Short mmCIF file of C-alpha atoms in Angstrom, two decimals:
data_model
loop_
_atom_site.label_atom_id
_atom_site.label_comp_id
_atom_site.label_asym_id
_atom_site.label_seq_id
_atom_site.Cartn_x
_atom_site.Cartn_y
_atom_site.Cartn_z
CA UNK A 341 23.69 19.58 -0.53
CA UNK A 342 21.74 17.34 1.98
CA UNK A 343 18.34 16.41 1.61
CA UNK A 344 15.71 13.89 3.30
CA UNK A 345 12.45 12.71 2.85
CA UNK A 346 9.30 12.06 5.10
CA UNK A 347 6.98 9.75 3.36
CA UNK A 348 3.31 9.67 5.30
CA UNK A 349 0.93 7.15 3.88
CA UNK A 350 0.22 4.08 0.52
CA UNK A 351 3.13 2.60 -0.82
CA UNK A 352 1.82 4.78 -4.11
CA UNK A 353 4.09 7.63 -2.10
CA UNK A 354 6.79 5.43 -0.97
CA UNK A 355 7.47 4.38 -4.74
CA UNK A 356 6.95 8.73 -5.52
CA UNK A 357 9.50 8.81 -2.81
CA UNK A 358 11.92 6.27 -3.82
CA UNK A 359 11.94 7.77 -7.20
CA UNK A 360 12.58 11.46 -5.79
CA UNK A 361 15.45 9.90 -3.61
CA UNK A 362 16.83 8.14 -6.59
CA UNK A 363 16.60 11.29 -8.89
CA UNK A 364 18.20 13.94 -6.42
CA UNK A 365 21.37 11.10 -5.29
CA UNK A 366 21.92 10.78 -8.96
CA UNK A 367 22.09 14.70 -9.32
CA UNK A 368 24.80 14.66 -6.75
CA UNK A 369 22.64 15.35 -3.64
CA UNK A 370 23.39 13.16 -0.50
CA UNK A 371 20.51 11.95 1.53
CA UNK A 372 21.19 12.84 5.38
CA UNK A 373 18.77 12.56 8.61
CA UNK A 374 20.45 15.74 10.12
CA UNK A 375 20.74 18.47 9.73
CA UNK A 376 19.70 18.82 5.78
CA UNK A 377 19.25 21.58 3.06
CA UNK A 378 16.20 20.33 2.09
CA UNK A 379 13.35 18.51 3.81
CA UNK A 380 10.43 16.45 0.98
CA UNK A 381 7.39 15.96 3.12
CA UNK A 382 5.23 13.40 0.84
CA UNK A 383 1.78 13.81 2.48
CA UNK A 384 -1.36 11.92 3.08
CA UNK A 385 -5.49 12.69 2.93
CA UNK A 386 -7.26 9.21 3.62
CA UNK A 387 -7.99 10.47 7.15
CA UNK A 388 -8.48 13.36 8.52
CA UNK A 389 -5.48 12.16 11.36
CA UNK A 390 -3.71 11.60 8.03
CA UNK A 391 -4.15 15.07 7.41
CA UNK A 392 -3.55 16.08 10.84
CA UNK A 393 -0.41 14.25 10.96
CA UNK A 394 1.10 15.98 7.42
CA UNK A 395 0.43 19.07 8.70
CA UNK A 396 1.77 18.49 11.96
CA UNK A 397 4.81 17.09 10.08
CA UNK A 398 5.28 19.97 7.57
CA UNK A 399 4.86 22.62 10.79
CA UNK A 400 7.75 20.90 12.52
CA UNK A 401 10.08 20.45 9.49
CA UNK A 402 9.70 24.10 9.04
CA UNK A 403 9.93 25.06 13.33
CA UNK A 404 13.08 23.21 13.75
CA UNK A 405 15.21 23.27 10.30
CA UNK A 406 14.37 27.58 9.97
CA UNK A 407 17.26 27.61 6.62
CA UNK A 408 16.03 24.37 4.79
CA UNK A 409 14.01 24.20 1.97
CA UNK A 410 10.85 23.14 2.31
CA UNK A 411 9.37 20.83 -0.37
CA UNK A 412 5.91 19.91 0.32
CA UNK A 413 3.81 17.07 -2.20
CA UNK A 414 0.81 14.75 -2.31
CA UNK A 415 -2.53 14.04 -1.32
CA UNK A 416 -2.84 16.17 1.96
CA UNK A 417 -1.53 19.10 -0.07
CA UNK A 418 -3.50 18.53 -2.44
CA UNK A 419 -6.81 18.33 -0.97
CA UNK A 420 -5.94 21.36 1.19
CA UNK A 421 -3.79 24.15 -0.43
CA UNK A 422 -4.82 26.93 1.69
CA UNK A 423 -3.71 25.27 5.34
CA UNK A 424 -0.14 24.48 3.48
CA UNK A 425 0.57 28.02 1.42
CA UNK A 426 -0.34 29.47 5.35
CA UNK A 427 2.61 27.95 6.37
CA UNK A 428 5.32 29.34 4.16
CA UNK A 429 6.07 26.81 2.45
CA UNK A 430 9.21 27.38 -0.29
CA UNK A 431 7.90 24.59 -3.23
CA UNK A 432 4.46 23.71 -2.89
CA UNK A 433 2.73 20.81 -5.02
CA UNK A 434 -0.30 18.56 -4.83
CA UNK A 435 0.54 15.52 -6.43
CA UNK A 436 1.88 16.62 -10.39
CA UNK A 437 5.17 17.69 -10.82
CA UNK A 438 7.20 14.68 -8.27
CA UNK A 439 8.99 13.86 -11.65
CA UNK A 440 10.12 16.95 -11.93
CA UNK A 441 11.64 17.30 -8.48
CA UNK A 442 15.28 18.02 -9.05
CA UNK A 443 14.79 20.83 -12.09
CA UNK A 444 12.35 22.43 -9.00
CA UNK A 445 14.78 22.59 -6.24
CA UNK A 446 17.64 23.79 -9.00
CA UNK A 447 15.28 26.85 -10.17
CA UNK A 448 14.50 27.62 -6.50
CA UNK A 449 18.08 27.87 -5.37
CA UNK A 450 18.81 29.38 -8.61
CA UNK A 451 16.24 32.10 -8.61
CA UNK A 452 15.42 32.18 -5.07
CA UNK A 453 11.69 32.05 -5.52
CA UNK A 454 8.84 30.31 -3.74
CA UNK A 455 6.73 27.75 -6.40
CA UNK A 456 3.34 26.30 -5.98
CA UNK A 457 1.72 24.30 -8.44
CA UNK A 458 -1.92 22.40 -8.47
CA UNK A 459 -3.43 20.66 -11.17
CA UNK A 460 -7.18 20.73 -10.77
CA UNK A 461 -7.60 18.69 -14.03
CA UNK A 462 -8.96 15.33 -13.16
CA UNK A 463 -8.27 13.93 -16.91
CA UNK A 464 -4.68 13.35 -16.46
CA UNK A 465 -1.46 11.68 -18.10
CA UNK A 466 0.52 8.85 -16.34
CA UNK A 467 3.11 11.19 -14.58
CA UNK A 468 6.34 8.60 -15.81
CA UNK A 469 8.74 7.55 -12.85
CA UNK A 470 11.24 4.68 -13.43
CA UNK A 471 12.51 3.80 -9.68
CA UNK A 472 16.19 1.30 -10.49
CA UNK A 473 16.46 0.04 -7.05
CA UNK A 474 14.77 0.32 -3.72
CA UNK A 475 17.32 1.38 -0.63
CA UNK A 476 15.14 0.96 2.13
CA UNK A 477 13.20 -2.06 0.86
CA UNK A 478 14.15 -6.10 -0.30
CA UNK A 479 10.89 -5.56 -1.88
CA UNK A 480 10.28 -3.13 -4.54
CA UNK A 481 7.37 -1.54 -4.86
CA UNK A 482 6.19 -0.26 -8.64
CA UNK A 483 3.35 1.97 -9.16
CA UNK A 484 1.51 1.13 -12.18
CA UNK A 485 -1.61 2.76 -11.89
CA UNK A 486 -2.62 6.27 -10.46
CA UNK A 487 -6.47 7.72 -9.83
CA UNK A 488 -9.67 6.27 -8.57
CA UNK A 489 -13.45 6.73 -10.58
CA UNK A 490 -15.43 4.83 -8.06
CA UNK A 491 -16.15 7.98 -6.13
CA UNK A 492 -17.03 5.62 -2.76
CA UNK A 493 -19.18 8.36 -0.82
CA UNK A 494 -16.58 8.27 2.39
CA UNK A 495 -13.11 8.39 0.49
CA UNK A 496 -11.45 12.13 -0.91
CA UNK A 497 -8.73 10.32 -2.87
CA UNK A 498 -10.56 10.52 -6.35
CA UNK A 499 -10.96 14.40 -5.72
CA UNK A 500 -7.18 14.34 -4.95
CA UNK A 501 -5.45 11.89 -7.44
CA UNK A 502 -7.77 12.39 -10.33
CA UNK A 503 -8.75 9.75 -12.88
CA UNK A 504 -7.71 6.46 -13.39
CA UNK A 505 -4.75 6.30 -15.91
CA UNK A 506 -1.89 3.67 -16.41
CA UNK A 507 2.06 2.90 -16.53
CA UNK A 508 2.99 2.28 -20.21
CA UNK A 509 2.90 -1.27 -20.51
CA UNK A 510 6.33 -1.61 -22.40
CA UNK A 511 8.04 0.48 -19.89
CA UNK A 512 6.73 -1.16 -16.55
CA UNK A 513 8.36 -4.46 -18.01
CA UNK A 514 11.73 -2.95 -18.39
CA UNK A 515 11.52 -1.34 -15.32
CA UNK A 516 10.69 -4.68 -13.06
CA UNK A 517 13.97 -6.05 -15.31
CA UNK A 518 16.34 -3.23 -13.90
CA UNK A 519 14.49 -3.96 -10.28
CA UNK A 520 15.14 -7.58 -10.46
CA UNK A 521 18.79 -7.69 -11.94
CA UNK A 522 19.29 -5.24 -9.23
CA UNK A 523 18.49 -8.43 -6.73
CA UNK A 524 14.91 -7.52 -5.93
CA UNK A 525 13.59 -10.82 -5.96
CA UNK A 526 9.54 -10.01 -5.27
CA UNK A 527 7.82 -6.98 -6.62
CA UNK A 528 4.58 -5.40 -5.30
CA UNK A 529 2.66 -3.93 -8.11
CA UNK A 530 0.54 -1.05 -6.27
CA UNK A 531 -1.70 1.71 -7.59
CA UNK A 532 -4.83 3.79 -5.97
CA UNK A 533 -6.99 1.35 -7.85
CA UNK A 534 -4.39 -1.60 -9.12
CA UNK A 535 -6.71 -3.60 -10.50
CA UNK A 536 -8.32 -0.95 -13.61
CA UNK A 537 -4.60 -0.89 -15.15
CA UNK A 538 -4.81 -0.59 -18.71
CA UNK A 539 -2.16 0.15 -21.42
CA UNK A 540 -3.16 0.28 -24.84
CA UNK A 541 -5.73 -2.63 -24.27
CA UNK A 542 -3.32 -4.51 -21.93
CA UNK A 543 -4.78 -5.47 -18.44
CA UNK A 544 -3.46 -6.69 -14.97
CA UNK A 545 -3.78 -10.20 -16.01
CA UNK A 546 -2.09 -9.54 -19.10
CA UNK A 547 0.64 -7.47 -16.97
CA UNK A 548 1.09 -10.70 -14.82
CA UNK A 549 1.44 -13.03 -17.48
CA UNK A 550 4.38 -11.23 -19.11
CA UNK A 551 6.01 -10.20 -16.22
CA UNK A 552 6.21 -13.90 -14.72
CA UNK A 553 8.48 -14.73 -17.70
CA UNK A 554 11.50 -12.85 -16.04
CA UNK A 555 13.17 -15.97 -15.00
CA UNK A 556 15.04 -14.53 -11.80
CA UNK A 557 12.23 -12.83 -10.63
CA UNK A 558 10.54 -15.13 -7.88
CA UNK A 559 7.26 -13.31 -6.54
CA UNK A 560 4.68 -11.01 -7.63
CA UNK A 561 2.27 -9.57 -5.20
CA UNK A 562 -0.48 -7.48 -5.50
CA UNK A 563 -0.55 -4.73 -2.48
CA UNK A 564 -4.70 -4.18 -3.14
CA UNK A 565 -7.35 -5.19 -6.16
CA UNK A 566 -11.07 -4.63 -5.40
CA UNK A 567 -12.94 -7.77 -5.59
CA UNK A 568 -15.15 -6.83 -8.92
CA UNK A 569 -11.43 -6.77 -10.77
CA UNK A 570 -11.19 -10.24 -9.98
CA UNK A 571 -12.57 -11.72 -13.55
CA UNK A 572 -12.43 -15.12 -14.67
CA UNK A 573 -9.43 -13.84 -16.76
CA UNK A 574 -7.44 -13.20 -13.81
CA UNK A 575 -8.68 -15.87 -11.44
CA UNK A 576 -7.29 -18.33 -14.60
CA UNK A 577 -3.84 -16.28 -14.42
CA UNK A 578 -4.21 -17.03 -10.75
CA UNK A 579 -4.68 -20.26 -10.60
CA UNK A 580 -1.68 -21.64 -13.15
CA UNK A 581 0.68 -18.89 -12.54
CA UNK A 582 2.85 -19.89 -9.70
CA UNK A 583 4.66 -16.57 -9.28
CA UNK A 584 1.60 -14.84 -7.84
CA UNK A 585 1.70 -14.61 -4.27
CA UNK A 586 -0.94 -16.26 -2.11
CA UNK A 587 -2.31 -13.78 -0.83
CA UNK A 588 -4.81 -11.05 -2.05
CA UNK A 589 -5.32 -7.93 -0.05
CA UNK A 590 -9.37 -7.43 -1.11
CA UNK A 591 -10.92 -4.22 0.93
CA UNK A 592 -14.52 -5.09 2.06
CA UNK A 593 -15.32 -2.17 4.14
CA UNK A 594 -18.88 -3.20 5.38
CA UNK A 595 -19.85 -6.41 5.94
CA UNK A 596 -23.41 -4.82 6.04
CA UNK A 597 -25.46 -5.00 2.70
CA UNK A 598 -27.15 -1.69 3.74
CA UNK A 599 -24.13 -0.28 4.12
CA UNK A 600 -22.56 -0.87 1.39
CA UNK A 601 -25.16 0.85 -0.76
CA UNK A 602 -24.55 3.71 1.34
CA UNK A 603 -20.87 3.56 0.69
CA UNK A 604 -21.49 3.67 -3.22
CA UNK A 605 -19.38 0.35 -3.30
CA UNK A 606 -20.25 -1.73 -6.68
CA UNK A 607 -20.84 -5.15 -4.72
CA UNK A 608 -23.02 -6.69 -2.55
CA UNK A 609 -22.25 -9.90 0.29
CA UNK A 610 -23.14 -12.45 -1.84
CA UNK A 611 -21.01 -10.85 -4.77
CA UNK A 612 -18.10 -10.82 -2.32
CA UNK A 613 -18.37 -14.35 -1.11
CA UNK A 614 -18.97 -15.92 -3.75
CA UNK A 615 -15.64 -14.52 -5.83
CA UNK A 616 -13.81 -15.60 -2.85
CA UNK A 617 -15.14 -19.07 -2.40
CA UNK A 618 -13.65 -19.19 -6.04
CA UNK A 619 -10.18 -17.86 -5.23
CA UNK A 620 -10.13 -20.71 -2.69
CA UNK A 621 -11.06 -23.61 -4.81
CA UNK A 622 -8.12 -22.46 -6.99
CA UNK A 623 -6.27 -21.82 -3.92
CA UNK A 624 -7.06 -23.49 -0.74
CA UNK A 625 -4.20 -21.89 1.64
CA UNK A 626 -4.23 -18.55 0.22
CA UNK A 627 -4.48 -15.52 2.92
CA UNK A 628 -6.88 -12.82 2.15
CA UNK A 629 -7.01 -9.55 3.99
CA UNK A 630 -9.20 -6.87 4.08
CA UNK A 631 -10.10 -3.20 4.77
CA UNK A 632 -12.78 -2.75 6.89
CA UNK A 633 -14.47 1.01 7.75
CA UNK A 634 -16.18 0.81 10.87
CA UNK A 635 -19.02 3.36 11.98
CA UNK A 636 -19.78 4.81 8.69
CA UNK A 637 -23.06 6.94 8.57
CA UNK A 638 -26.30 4.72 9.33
CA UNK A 639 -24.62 1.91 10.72
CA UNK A 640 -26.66 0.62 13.90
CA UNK A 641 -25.76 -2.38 16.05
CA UNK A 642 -28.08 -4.82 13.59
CA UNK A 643 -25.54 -3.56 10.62
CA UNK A 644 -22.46 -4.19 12.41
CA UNK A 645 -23.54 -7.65 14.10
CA UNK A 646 -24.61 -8.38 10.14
CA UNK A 647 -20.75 -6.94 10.05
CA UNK A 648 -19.08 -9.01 12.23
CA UNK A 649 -20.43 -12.44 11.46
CA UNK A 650 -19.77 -11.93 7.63
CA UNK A 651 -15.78 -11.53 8.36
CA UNK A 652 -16.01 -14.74 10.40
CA UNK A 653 -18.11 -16.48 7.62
CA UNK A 654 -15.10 -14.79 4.77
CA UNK A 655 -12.22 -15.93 7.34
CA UNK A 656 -9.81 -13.17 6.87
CA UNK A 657 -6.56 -13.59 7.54
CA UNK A 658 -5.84 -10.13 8.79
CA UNK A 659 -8.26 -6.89 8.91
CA UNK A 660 -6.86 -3.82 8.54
CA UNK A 661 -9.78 -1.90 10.75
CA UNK A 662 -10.40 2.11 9.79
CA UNK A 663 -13.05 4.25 12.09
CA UNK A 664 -14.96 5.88 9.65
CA UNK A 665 -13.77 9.84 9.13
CA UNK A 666 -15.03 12.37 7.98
CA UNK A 667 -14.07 13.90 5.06
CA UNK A 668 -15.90 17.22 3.72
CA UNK A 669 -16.48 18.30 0.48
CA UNK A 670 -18.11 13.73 0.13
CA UNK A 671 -21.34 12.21 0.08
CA UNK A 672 -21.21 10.88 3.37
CA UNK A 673 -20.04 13.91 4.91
CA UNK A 674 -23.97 15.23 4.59
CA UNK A 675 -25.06 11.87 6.10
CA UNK A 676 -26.21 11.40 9.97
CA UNK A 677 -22.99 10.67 11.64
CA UNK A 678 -22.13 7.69 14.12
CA UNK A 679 -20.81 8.63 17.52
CA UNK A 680 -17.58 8.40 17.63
CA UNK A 681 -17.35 6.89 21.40
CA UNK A 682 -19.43 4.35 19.20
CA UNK A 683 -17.44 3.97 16.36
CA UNK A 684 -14.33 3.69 18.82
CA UNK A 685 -16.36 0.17 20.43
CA UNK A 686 -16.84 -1.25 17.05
CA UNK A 687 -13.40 -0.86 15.79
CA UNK A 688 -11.56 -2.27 18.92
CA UNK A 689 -14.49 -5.36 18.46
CA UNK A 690 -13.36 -6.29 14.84
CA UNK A 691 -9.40 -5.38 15.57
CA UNK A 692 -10.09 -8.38 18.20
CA UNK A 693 -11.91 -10.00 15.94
CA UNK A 694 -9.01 -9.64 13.16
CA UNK A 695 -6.51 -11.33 16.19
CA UNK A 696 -8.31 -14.38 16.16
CA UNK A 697 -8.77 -14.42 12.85
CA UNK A 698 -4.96 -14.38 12.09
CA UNK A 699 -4.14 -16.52 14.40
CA UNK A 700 -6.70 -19.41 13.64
CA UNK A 701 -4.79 -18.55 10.10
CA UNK A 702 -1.04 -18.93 10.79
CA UNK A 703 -1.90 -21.99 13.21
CA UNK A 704 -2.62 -23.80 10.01
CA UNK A 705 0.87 -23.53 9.00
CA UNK A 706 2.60 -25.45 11.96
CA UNK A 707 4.93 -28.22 10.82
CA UNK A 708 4.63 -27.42 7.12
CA UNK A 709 7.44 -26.00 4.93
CA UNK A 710 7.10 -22.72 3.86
CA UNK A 711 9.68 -20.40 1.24
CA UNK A 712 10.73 -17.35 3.00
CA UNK A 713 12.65 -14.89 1.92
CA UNK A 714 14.58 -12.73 4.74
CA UNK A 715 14.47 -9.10 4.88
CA UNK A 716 15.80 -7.95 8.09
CA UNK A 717 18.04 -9.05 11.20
CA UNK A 718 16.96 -7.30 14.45
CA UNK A 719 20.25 -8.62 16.81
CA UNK A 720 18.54 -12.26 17.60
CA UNK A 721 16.41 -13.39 14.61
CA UNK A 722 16.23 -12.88 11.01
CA UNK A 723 12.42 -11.91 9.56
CA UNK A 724 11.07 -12.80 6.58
CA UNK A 725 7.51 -13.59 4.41
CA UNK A 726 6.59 -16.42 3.17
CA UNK A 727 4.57 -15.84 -0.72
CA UNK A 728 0.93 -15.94 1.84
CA UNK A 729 2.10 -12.99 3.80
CA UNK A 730 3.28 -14.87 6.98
CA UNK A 731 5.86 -12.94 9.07
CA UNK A 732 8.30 -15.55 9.99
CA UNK A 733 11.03 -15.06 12.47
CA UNK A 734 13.99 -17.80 12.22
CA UNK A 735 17.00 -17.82 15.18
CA UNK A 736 20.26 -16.63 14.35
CA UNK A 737 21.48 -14.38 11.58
CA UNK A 738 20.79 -15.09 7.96
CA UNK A 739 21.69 -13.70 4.50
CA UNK A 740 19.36 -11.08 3.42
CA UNK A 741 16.93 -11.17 0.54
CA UNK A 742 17.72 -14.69 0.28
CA UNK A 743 14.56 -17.12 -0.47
CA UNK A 744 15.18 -20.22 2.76
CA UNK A 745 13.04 -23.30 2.90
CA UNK A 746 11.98 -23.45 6.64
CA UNK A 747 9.68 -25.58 8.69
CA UNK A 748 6.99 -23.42 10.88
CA UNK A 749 7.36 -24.49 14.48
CA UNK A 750 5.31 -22.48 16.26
CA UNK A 751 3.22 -19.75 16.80
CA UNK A 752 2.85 -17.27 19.80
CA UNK A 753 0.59 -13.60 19.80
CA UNK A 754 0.58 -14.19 15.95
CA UNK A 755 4.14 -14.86 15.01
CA UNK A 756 5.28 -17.84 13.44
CA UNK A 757 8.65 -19.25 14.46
CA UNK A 758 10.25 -20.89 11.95
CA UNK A 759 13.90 -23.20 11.69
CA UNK A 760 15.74 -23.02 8.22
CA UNK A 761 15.92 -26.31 5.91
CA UNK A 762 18.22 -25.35 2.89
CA UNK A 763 18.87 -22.16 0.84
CA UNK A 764 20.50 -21.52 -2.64
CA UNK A 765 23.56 -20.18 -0.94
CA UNK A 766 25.77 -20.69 2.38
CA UNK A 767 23.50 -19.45 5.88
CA UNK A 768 25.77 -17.61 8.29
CA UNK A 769 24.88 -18.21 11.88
CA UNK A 770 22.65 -20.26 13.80
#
């Protein structure tokens, strides 16, 4: 039978996805854009567009594919289980049972009845996935962590995804292995809340220290750690553990001190600044980006100016810039809400903000030699990253997932151009 999936939000779902894909090819199921037996819709709640979006998703799948199985999972499901069991859906889940998503599907088509299952338990075991090889990816992505206790007063996802919990330590190590001697040569260890991993007294930093002893494997990046995860445990890891990309993606989300108290977040400006002026005595060239909510509930102009300057005083290299949304059933929900022609201003201020920002960043990089490793070929240039997040786009066609030394030539509307030195193997083109 045919199947596909539609995966909407964090790279916590692409890895659920990658794993469902995996499990259902291996159970003799072939993946197919058209016309398939069953359609997976993987959903996302961090917005209420996400939400929007899932559901406008799921509606379609089921309008246009009328004989398919629908499979419906995740965080949008999750957080609203009446708007998807209105729609008919054949296997509905929140976000338990993705492990178990080919013994579903058999027992539907076996018994020819509709399942829905929701755990409302927020103490939760680590639901095990072990993902062999990424198809759609020269990076792999491994989820190691899953759940959120912080309980910011804007966000849903601890109400969704339940407490924080970890991937056996033991069994992420052999699972990185497989990825690696299956020629994934950087993995990005992602979570909901990366940083609080813990296995049997094992954390991050131990994680990183281990897993850099897998000789062929060349990077490890982190896809998000909040800034009070960043102990002098790990900043030490950091700074004499080469393998450790150089870059940290660190959310902020106010750059307002008032705000942040009304966010519930467990820092303050100074806290923040200060942990990165360490980072960049350790490493001076490393890129650090941000999220950044704009127009949550009490912010007036004074906050956001206070906003604004901050990221220029930080220097991010890229902001990833979120209009604040609603989200009922959370503190801030009950709070006096911003405008949102308002909150519309302020987010296209710091996305131009964010602009310069990355540019002034990549500039640096002109006529240095930077390690790329290639992961596409779009017809006139192979694209890569270098280990600080720099999209780099060399002329011609080049080997994939192959690690080039190149020179940065130039830059234009934030991409770097770059022209190949050497690689560990024979370049075709150019």
């Amino acid at each position: 039978m045919k199947f596909k999936i539609i995966t909407l939000g964090c790279k916590v779902n692409t890895y659920e996805s990658e794993y469902m894909l995996e499990s259902l090819i291996a159970s003799g199921y072939i993946y197919c854009e058209e016309d398939p037996d069953i359609i997976i819709v993987n959903t996302c709640s961090v917005t209420n567009m996400a939400d929007s979006k899932s559901l406008k998703v799921v509606r379609r799948a089921r309008r246009e594919n009328p004989n398919s199985l629908i499979l419906v999972c995740g965080c949008s499901s999750q957080n609203n289980p009446e708007k998807y069991q209105e729609l008919g859906i054949d296997i509905l889940l929140g976000n338990r049972k993705k492990s178990e998503i080919v013994a579903l599907i058999e027992d539907y088509f076996k018994n020819n009845e509709k399942f829905i299952y929701f755990d409302k338990n927020r103490k939760l075991d680590f639901e095990d996935m072990q993902v062999k090889k990424f198809t759609t990816h020269t990076r792999a992505f491994l989820k190691i962590q899953d759940g959120c206790n912080n309980f910011c007063s804007y966000c849903v996802i601890p109400y969704v995804r339940g407490d924080v919990r970890s991937k056996d330590f033991t069994k992420t190590i052999k699972e990185v292995e497989t990825l690696v001697n299956n020629n994934h040569k950087e993995i990005v260890l992602t979570g909901i809340h990366t940083g609080s991993y813990n296995s049997d007294g094992k954390d991050l930093s131990d994680l990183l220290i281990e897993l850099s002893k897998i000789e062929e494997l060349e990077r490890i990046r982190i896809s998000s750690i909040e800034i009070t995860e960043l102990d002098d445990k790990f900043l030490d890891v950091l700074k004499n553990n080469s393998k450790i990309c150089d870059h940290l993606h660190i959310p902020l989300q106010s750059g307002s001190d008032n705000i942040l108290k009304k966010m519930n977040r467990k820092y303050d400006k100074k806290y923040y600044y200060e942990k990165i002026k360490k980072i960049r005595e350790i490493r001076p060239d490393i890129s650090i980006t941000t999220d950044a909510i704009v127009g949550h509930p009490y912010e007036t102009d004074l906050d956001f100016i206070e906003y604004l300057d901050f990221c220029r005083e930080i220097a991010f290299s890229k902001i990833h810039v979120f209009p604040y949304s609603m989200r009922n059933g959370t503190a801030a929900s009950l709070m006096p809400q911003v405008p949102n022609e308002i909150k519309k201003k302020r987010a296209h201020e710091l996305i131009e903000l964010s602009k310069t920002l990355e540019d002034d960043y990549i500039k640096r990089f002109i006529k240095t030699k930077q390690l790329v490793i290639t992961e596409e070929y779009n017809g006139e240039y192979t694209i890569g990253f270098t280990s600080n997040y720099i999209k780099v786009y060399l002329k011609g066609e080049y080997l994939l997932n192959m690690e080039y030394l190149c020179v940065i030539e130039k830059v234009e509307e934030n991409i770097a151009y770059g022209v190949v030195l050497t690689c560990n193997t024979n370049k075709i083109g150019l």
